[in-house]
XYZ file of C-alpha atoms in Angstrom:
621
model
C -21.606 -7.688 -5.444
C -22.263 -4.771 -7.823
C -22.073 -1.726 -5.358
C -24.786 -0.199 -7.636
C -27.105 -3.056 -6.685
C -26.577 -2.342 -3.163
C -29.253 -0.477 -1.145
C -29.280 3.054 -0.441
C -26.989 4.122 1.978
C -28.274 7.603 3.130
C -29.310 7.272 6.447
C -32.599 6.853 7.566
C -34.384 8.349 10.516
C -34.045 5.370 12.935
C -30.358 5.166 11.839
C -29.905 8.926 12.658
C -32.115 8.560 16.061
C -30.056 5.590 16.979
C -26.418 7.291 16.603
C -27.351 10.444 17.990
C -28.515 8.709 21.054
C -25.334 7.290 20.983
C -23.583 10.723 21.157
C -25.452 12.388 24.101
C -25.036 9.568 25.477
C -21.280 10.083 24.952
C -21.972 13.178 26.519
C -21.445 15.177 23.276
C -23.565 18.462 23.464
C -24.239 19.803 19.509
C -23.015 22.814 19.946
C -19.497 21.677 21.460
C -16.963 23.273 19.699
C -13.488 22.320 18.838
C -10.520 22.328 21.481
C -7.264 22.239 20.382
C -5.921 19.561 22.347
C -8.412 16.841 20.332
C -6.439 14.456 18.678
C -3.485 14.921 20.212
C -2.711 12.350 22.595
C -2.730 9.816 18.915
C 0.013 8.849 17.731
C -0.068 9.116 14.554
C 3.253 7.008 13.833
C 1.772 4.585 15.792
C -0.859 3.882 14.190
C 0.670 3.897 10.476
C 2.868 1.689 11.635
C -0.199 -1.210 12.786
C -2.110 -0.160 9.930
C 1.081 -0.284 7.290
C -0.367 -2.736 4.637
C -3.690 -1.222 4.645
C -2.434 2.320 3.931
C 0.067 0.793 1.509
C -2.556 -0.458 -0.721
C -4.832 1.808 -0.204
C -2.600 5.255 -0.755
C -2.294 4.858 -4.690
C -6.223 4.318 -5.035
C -6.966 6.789 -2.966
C -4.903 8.865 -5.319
C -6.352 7.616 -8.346
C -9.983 8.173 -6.487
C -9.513 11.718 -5.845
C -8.841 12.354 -9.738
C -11.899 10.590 -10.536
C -13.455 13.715 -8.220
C -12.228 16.106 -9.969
C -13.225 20.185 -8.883
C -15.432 18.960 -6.575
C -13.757 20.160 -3.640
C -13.312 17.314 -1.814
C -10.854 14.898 0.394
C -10.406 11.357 0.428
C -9.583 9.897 3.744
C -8.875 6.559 5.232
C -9.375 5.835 8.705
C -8.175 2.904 10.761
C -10.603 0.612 12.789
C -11.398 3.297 15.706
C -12.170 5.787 13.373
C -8.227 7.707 13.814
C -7.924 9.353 10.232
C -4.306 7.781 8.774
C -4.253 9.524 5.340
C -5.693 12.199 3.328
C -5.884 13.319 -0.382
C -7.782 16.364 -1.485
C -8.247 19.419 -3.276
C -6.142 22.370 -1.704
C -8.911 24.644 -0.631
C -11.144 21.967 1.094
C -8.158 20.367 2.890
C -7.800 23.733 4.695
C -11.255 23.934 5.550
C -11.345 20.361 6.830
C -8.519 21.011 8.728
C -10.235 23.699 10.791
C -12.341 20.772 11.991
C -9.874 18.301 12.446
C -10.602 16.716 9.468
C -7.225 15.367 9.053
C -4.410 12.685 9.952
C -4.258 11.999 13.283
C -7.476 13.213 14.220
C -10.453 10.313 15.435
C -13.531 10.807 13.775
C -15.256 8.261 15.994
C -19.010 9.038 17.167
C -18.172 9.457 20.658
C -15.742 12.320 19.989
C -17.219 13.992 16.587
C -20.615 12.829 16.390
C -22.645 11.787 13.514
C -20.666 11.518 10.758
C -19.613 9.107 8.312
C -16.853 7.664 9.390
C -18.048 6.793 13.167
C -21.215 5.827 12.417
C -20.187 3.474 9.346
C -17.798 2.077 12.041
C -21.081 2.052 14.859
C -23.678 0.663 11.788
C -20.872 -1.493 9.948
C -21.919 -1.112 7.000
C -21.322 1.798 4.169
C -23.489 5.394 4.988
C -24.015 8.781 3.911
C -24.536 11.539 6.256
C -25.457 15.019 5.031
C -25.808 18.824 6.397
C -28.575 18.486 8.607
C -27.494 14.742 9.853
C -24.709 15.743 11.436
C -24.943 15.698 15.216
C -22.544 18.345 15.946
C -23.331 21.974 14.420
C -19.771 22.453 13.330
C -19.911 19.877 11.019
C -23.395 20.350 9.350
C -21.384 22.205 6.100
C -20.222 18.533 4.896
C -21.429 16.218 2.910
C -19.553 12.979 3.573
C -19.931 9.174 2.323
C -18.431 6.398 3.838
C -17.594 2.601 3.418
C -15.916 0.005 5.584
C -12.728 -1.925 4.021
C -13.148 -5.165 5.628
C -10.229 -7.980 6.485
C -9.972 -11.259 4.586
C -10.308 -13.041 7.977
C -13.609 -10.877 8.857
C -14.360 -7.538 10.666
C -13.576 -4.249 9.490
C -10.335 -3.122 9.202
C -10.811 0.430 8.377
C -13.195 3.402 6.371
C -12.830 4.894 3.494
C -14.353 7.969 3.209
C -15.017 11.225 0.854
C -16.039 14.470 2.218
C -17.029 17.754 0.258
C -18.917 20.877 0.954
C -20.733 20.830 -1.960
C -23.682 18.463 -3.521
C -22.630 14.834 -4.685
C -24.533 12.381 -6.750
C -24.890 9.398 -4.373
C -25.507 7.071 -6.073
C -22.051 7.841 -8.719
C -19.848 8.635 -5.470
C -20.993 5.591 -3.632
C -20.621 3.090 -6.958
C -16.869 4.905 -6.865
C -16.471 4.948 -3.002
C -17.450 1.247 -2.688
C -15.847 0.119 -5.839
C -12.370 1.448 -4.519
C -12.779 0.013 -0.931
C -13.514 -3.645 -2.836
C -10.014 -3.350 -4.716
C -8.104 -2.711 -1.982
C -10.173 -6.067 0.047
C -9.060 -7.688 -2.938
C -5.429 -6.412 -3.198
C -5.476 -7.761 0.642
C -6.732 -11.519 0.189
C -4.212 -11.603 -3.243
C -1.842 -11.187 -0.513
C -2.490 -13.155 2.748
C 0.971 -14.687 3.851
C -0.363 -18.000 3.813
C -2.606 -18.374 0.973
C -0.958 -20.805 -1.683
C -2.980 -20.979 -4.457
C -5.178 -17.437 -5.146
C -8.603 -18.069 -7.816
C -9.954 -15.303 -9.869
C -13.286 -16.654 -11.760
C -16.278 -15.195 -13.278
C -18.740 -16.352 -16.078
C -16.956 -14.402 -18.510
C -13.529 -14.473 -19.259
C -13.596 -10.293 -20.000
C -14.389 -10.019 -16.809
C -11.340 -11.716 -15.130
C -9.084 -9.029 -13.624
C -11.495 -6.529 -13.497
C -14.090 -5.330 -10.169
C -16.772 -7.939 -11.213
C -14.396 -11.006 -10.958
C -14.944 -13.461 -7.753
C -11.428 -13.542 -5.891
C -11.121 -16.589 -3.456
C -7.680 -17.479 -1.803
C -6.964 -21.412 -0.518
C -3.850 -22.430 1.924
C -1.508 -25.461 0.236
C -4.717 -28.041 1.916
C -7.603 -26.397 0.007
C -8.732 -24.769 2.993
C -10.312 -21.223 2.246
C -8.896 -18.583 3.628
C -11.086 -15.530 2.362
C -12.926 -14.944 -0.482
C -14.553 -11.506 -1.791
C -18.018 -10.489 -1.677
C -18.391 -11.069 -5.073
C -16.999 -14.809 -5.141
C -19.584 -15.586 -2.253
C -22.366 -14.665 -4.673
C -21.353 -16.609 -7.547
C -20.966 -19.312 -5.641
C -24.099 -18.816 -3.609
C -21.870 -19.379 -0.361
C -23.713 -17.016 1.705
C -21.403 -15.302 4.669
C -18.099 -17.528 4.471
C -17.286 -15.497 7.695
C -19.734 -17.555 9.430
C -18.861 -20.745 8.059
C -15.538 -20.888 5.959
C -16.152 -24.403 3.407
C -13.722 -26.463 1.886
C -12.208 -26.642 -1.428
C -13.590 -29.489 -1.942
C -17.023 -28.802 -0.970
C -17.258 -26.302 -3.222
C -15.612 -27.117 -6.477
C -15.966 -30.455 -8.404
C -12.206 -29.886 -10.142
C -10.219 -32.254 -8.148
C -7.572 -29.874 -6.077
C -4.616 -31.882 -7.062
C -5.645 -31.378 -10.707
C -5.891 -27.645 -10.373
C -2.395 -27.468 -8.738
C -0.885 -29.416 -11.373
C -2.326 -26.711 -13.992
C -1.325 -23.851 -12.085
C 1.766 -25.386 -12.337
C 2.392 -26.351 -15.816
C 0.412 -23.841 -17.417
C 0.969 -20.577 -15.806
C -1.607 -17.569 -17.199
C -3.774 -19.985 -19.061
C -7.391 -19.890 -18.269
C -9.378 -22.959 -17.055
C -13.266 -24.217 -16.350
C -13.963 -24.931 -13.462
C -17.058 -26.265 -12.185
C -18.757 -26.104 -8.981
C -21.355 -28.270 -7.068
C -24.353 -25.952 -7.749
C -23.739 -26.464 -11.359
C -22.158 -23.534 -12.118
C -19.396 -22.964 -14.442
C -16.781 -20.431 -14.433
C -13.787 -19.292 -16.198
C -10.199 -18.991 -13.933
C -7.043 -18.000 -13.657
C -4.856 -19.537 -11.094
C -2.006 -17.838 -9.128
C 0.438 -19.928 -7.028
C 1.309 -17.532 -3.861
C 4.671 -17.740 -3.197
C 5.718 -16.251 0.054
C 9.114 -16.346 2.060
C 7.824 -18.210 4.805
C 5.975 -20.723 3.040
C 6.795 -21.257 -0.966
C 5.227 -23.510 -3.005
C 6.757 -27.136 -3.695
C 4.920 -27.487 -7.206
C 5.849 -24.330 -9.101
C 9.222 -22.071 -9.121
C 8.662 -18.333 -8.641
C 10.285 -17.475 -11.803
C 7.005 -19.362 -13.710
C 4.527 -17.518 -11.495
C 1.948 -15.608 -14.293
C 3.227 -12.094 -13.849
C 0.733 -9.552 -15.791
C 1.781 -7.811 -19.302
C 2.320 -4.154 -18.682
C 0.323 -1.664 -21.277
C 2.843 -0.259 -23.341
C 3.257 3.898 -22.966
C 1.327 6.217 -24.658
C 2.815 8.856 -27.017
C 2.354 12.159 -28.521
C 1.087 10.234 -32.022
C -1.443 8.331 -29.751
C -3.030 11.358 -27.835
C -3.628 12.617 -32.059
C -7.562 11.836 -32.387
C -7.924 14.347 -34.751
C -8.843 17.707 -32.528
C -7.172 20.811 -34.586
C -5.982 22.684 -31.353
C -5.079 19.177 -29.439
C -3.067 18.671 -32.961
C -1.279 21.840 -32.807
C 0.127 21.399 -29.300
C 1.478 17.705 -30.380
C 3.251 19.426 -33.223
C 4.754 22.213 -31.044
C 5.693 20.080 -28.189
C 7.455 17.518 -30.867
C 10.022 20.555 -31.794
C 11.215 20.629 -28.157
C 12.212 16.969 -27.703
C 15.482 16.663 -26.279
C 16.015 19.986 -25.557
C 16.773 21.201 -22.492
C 13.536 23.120 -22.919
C 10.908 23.117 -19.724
C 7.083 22.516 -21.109
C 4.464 24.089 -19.308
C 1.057 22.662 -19.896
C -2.121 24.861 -19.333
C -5.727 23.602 -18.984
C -8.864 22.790 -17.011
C -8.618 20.296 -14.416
C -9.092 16.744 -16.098
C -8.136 17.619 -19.069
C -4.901 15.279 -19.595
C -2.345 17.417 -18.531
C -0.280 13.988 -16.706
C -0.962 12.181 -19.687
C 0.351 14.756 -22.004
C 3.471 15.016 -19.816
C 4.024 10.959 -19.821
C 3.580 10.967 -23.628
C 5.890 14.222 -24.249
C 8.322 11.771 -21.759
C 7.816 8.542 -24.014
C 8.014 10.478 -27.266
C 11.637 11.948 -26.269
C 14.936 10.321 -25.782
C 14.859 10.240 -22.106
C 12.033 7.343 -22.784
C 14.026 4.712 -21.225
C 14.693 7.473 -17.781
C 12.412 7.467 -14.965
C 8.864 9.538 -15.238
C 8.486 11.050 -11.537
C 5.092 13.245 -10.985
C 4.296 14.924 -8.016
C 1.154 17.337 -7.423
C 2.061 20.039 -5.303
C -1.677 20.771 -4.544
C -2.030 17.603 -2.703
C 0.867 17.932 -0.657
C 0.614 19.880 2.719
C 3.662 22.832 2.097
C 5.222 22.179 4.361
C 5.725 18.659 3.069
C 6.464 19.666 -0.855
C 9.976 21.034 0.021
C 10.937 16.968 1.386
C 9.311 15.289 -1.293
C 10.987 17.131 -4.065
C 14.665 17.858 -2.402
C 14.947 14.065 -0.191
C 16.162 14.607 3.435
C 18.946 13.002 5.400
C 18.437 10.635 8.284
C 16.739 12.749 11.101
C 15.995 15.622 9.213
C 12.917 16.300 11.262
C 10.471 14.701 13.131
C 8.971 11.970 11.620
C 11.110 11.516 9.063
C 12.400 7.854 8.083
C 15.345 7.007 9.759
C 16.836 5.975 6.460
C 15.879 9.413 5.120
C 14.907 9.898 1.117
C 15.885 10.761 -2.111
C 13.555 13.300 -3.428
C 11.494 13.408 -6.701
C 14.259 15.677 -8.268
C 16.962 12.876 -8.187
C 14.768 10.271 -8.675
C 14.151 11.759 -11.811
C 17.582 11.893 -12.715
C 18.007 11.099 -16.500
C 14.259 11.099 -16.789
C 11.530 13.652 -16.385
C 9.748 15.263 -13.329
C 6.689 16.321 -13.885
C 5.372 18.910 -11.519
C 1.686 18.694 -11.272
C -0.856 22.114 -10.104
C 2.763 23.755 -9.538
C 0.681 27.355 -8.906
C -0.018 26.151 -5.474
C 3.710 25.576 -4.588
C 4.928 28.048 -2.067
C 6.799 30.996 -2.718
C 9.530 30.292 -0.764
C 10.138 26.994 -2.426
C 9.987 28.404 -5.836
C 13.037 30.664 -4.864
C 14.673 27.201 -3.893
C 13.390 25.664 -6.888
C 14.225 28.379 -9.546
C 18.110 27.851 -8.009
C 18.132 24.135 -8.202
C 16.973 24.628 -12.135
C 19.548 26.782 -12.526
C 22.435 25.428 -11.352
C 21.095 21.583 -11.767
C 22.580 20.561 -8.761
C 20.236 19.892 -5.235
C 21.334 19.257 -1.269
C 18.909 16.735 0.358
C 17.316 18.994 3.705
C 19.407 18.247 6.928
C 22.343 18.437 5.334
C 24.244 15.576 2.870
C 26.106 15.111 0.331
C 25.294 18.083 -3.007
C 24.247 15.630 -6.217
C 24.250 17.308 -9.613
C 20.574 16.370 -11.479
C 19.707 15.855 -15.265
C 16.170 16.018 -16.029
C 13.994 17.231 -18.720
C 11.042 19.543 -16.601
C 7.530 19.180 -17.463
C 4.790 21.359 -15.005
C 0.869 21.977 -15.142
C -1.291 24.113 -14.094
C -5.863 24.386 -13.787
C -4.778 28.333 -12.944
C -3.129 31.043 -14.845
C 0.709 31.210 -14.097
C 0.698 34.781 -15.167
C -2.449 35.760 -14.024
C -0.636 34.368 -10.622
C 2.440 36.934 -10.605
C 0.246 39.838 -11.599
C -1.366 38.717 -8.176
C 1.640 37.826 -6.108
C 1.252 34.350 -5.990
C 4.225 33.059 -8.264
C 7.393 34.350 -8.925
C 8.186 35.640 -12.186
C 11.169 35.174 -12.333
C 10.534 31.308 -12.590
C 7.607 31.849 -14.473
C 10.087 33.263 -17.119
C 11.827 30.257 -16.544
C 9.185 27.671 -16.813
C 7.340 29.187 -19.344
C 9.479 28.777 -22.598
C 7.301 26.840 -24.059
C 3.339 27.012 -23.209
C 1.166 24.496 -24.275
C -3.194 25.200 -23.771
C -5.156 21.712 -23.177
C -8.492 22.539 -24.836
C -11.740 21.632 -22.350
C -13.308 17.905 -23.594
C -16.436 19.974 -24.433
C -14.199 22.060 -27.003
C -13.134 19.309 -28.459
C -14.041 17.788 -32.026
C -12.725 14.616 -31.339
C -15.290 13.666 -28.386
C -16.711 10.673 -30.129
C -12.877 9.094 -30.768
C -12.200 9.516 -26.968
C -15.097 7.859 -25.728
C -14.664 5.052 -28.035
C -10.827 4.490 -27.186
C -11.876 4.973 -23.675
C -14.789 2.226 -24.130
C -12.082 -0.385 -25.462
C -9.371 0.400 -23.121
C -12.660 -0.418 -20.031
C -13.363 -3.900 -22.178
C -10.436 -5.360 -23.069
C -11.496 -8.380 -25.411
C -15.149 -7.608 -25.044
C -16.372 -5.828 -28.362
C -19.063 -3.118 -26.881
C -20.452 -0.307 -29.456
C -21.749 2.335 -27.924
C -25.711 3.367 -29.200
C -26.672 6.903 -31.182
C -28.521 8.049 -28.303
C -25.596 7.129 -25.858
C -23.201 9.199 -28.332
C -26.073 11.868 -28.651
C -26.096 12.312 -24.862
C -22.081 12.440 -24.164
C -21.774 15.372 -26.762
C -25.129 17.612 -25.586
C -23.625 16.829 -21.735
C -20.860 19.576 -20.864
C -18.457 17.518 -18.854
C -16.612 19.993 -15.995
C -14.510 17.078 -15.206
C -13.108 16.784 -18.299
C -11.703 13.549 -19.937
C -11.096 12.618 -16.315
C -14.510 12.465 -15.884
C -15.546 11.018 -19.026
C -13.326 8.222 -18.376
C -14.974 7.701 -15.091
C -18.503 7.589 -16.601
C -17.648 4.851 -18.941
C -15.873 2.712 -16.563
C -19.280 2.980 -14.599
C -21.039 2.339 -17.526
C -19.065 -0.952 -18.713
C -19.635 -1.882 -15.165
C -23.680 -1.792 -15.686
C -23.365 -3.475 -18.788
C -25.572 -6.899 -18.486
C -23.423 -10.504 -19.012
C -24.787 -10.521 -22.634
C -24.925 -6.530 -23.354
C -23.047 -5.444 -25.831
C -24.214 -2.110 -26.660
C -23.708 0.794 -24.397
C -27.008 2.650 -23.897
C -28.603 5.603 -21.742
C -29.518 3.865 -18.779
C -26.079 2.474 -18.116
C -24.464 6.343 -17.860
C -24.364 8.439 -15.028
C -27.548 10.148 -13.949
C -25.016 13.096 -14.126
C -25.288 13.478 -17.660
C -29.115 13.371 -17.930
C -29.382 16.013 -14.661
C -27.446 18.854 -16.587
C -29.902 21.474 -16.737
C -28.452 23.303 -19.268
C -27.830 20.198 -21.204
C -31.052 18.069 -20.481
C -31.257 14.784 -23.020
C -35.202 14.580 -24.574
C -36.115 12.090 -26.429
C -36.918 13.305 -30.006
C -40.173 13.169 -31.057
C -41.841 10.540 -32.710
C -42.533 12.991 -35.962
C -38.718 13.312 -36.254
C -37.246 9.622 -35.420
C -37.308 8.867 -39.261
C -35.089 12.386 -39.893
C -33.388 11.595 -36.867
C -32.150 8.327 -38.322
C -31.379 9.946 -41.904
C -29.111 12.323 -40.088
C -27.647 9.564 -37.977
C -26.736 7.455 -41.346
C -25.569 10.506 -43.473
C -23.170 11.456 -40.860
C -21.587 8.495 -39.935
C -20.970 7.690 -43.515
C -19.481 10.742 -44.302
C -17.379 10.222 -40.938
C -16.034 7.237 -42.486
C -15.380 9.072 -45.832
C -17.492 6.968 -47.900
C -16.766 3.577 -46.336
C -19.779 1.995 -46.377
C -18.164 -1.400 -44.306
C -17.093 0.535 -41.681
C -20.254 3.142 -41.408
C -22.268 -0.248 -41.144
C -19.684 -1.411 -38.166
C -20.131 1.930 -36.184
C -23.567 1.606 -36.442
C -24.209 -2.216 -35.798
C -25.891 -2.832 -39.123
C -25.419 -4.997 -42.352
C -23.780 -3.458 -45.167
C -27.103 -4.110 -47.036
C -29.183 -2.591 -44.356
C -27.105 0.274 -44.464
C -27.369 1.011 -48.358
C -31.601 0.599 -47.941
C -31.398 3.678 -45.606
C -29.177 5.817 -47.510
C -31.644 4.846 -50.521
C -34.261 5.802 -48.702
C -32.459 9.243 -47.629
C -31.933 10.013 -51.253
C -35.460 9.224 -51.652
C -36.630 11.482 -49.026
């Protein structure tokens, strides 16, 4: 199911009545504040360790989530099925507010210890829930705005929460299409690998929508016997709750099974029809699971469909035609090679990461690893581990094998060091020494390694305005700063349109969708603080609303975001100007094109013929 076609999940007044019975009767008071020993008789360890393929899978997406929130002071947390909090990923300055609340790893945010809040009560209500300010039964708590979502197990019953909490205002409707979205990938990443599914089914009507959130994901043992399925394969299928009553193959497909192991056999990656029962028809991909305690007897492994990897971008493909974007790709091009670092200035969102991977792909280290680590979502005293490794027993709760570190990993490639203005001043010392002398010592001791790396860092904050203050070091400033490259903001930019449009393919693989005037009209008047990160996450939502048979991106399918700008606010034009609106609308995108007339007509989803009537008519005019 479409998490946008979900109901609201505020709470209501019964909903809030009902849990904060629940607390008083948990003998909560509201005005309990916070002792110091809550929390601490988890172990954390412990409970990683039960919950290790949930926080596997759901750690990167998490990661990716929090981008997609970007300056919105916020943390994404996961939380295990009795509401213990297993990992976090925020912005710097919230994370240290939250953690004055114990709004953090290894802390339960069940309702019988912290009240109302989003996590507990979406583990009391099952279901996904927003609790704001005033909802909140403890007083402590009342500054946060939090949304929640259960991640459920293929066999049934929830196996954790996935949550976002901020201090400040959140569209609900946006976070919860994102919260709920991300919780439904990492379901699906979970039935793709139950240890005894042989044969995994991804279908939908359309083939453009295979491999994307809309597709139907059902997963059969070597019998036919369904194992799990996700929400959105029960309502193609019309199945209903299959947690109830779990049907076979056979009852639900007319393909005999036999026929569809024999394809998934001999022709690996190749879509096929499949029909059901109900009359439906669908497009699918089969995968044969192979697993060590149960392979397969009608495929080999080394057949298995494996999925074709996008190919890197570069400096030439980040060139859309922006004068200032331009002039950085030209300077960075000079340093190539060199044992020059690149430092990469810019608002948050902008593309700083992707600059770096391009500036790494461009260069002759392109075959070396690409190693990126943000030292703003890394607690500090945690940064110092993940950049130098540590021997076995370094400290407590270190892996007994111990680890390499993101500075050799990237040996022979590039590290890129991500928001490096919030790394600590005693680890820049450390870090200013390993650059010079190229050589680090994993902590607790080990053997010294010499590195070779070409440094890349970023930074949202001034580096300079940071030593005037105290905050960074100059002396590695100096050292960093060799070459400074400024990411202009996406609503500086000239080449808006040709990012939203590459954006819009790269959504809709194999699905031409054009995107209307009014559409473009209403991405260039709206300001975008998030930046291309946030542009990016308003077409994805917007390819996502897209009807089976749309295929032209209008209004109604963007955020409400970009309509609620008050600075910014989209009108409608008035009907005396629609016919000088559409003059406008033709002149420019032919002179955009330079003249070409076929590909003016394209852009604007007209015949050629059409198209010279207007610009007639304009002349007339």
């Amino acid at each position: 199911m479409n998490p946008l076609d979900q109901a609201p999940i505020h709470l209501t007044l019964d909903t809030i009545r009902r849990s904060w019975e629940r607390c008083a009767a948990s003998g909560l008071r509201a005005s309990d504040r916070l002792h110091e020993a809550d929390g601490r008789r988890i172990s954390l360890s412990d409970r990683l360790e039960a919950n290790a393929k949930l926080v596997a899978y759901a750690q990167p997406i998490m990661e990716h989530l929090h981008e997609q929130m970007a300056r919105s002071s916020s943390t994404i947390l996961l939380a295990d099925d009795s509401g213990v909090i297993l990992r976090s990923v925020g912005d710097a300055d919230f994370l240290e507010r939250a953690a004055r609340i114990a709004l953090k790893p290894g802390h339960c945010w069940a309702e019988s210890v912290m009240g109302t809040n989003a996590i507990g009560t979406a583990l009391a209500e099952q279901r996904p829930v927003a609790v704001i300010g005033e909802d909140h039964y403890l007083e402590r708590n009342k500054f946060l705005t939090c949304i929640a979502t259960p991640i459920h197990a293929p066999a049934g019953g929830v196996l954790g929460i996935l949550d976002i909490s901020t201090s400040v205002r959140l569209t609900h409707v946006h976070a919860q299409a994102l919260l709920q979205t991300t919780a439904g990938i990492i379901e699906n990443r979970l039935i793709e690998t139950l240890d005894n599914a042989g044969l995994i089914i991804h279908f939908h009507h359309q083939p453009e929508a295979l491999s994307s959130p809309l597709e139907g994901l059902a997963a059969f043992d070597e019998a036919g016997h369904l194992l799990a399925c996700n929400p959105r394969a029960e309502q193609l299928l019309g199945l209903g709750n299959t947690r109830l009553h779990r049907p076979d193959y056979a009852e639900i497909f007319e393909t005999r099974w036999s026929t569809l192991l024999e394809h998934a056999c001999s022709h690996p990656g190749r879509p096929l029809k499949l029909r059901c029962h109900r009359g439906r028809e669908f497009v699918a991909l089969l995968v044969l699971n192979a697993t060590p305690a149960q392979k397969p007897r009608t495929a080999p492994k080394e057949l298995l469909p494996t999925p074709r990897p996008r190919p890197p971008l570069t400096l030439d493909d980040l060139d859309l035609g922006d004068r200032n974007v331009s002039n950085a790709i030209r300077r960075a091009r000079r340093i190539l090679g060199l044992d020059i670092p690149l430092l990469i200035q810019g608002e948050t969102g902008t593309g700083k990461e992707v600059f770096a991977q391009a500036f790494h792909y461009s260069g002759p280290r392109r075959d070396g690893p690409f190693v990126a680590i943000n030292c703003a979502a890394i607690p500090a005293n945690l940064i110092e581990a993940e950049l130098f490794g540590y021997a076995a027993g370094a400290y407590t709760g270190a892996r007994s094998e111990g680890a390499r570190g993101k500075l050799r990993e990237a040996h022979g490639g590039t590290l890129f060091l991500d928001e490096i203005g919030d790394m600590p001043l005693k680890l820049q010392a450390v870090l200013l020494r390993v650059l010079e002398t190229r050589r680090v010592t994993p902590l607790g001791g080990g053997q010294e390694e010499e590195i070779d790396l070409s440094l890349v860092c970023a930074s949202h904050r001034s580096l300079k305005q940071l030593c005037e203050d105290g905050h960074f070091r100059q002396d590695l400033y100096f050292r960093l700063s060799a070459m400074t490259l400024s990411l202009p903001a996406l609503r500086e930019r000239s080449d808006l349109e040709s990012i939203a449009r590459r954006m819009l393919h790269d959504e809709s693989p194999g699905r031409p969708v054009r995107i209307s005037a009014r559409s473009l009209d209403a991405i260039r008047r709206y300001p975008w603080p998030g930046n291309i990160r946030q542009l990016k996450n308003a077409l994805r939502l917007a390819t996502a609303m897209l009807g089976p048979n749309d295929d032209v991106l209008e209004p109604e399918h963007l955020p409400q975001d970009v309509f609620d700008d008050p600075e910014h606010p989209l009108a409608p034009p008035p009907a005396q100007s629609l016919r000088a609106a559409e003059v406008r609308l033709v002149e420019e995108t032919v002179a955009r094109h330079q003249g070409n007339i076929s590909a003016a007509a394209r852009e604007l989803g007209i015949t050629r013929t059409t198209l010279y009537r207007k610009l007639r008519l304009a002349n007339h005019n």
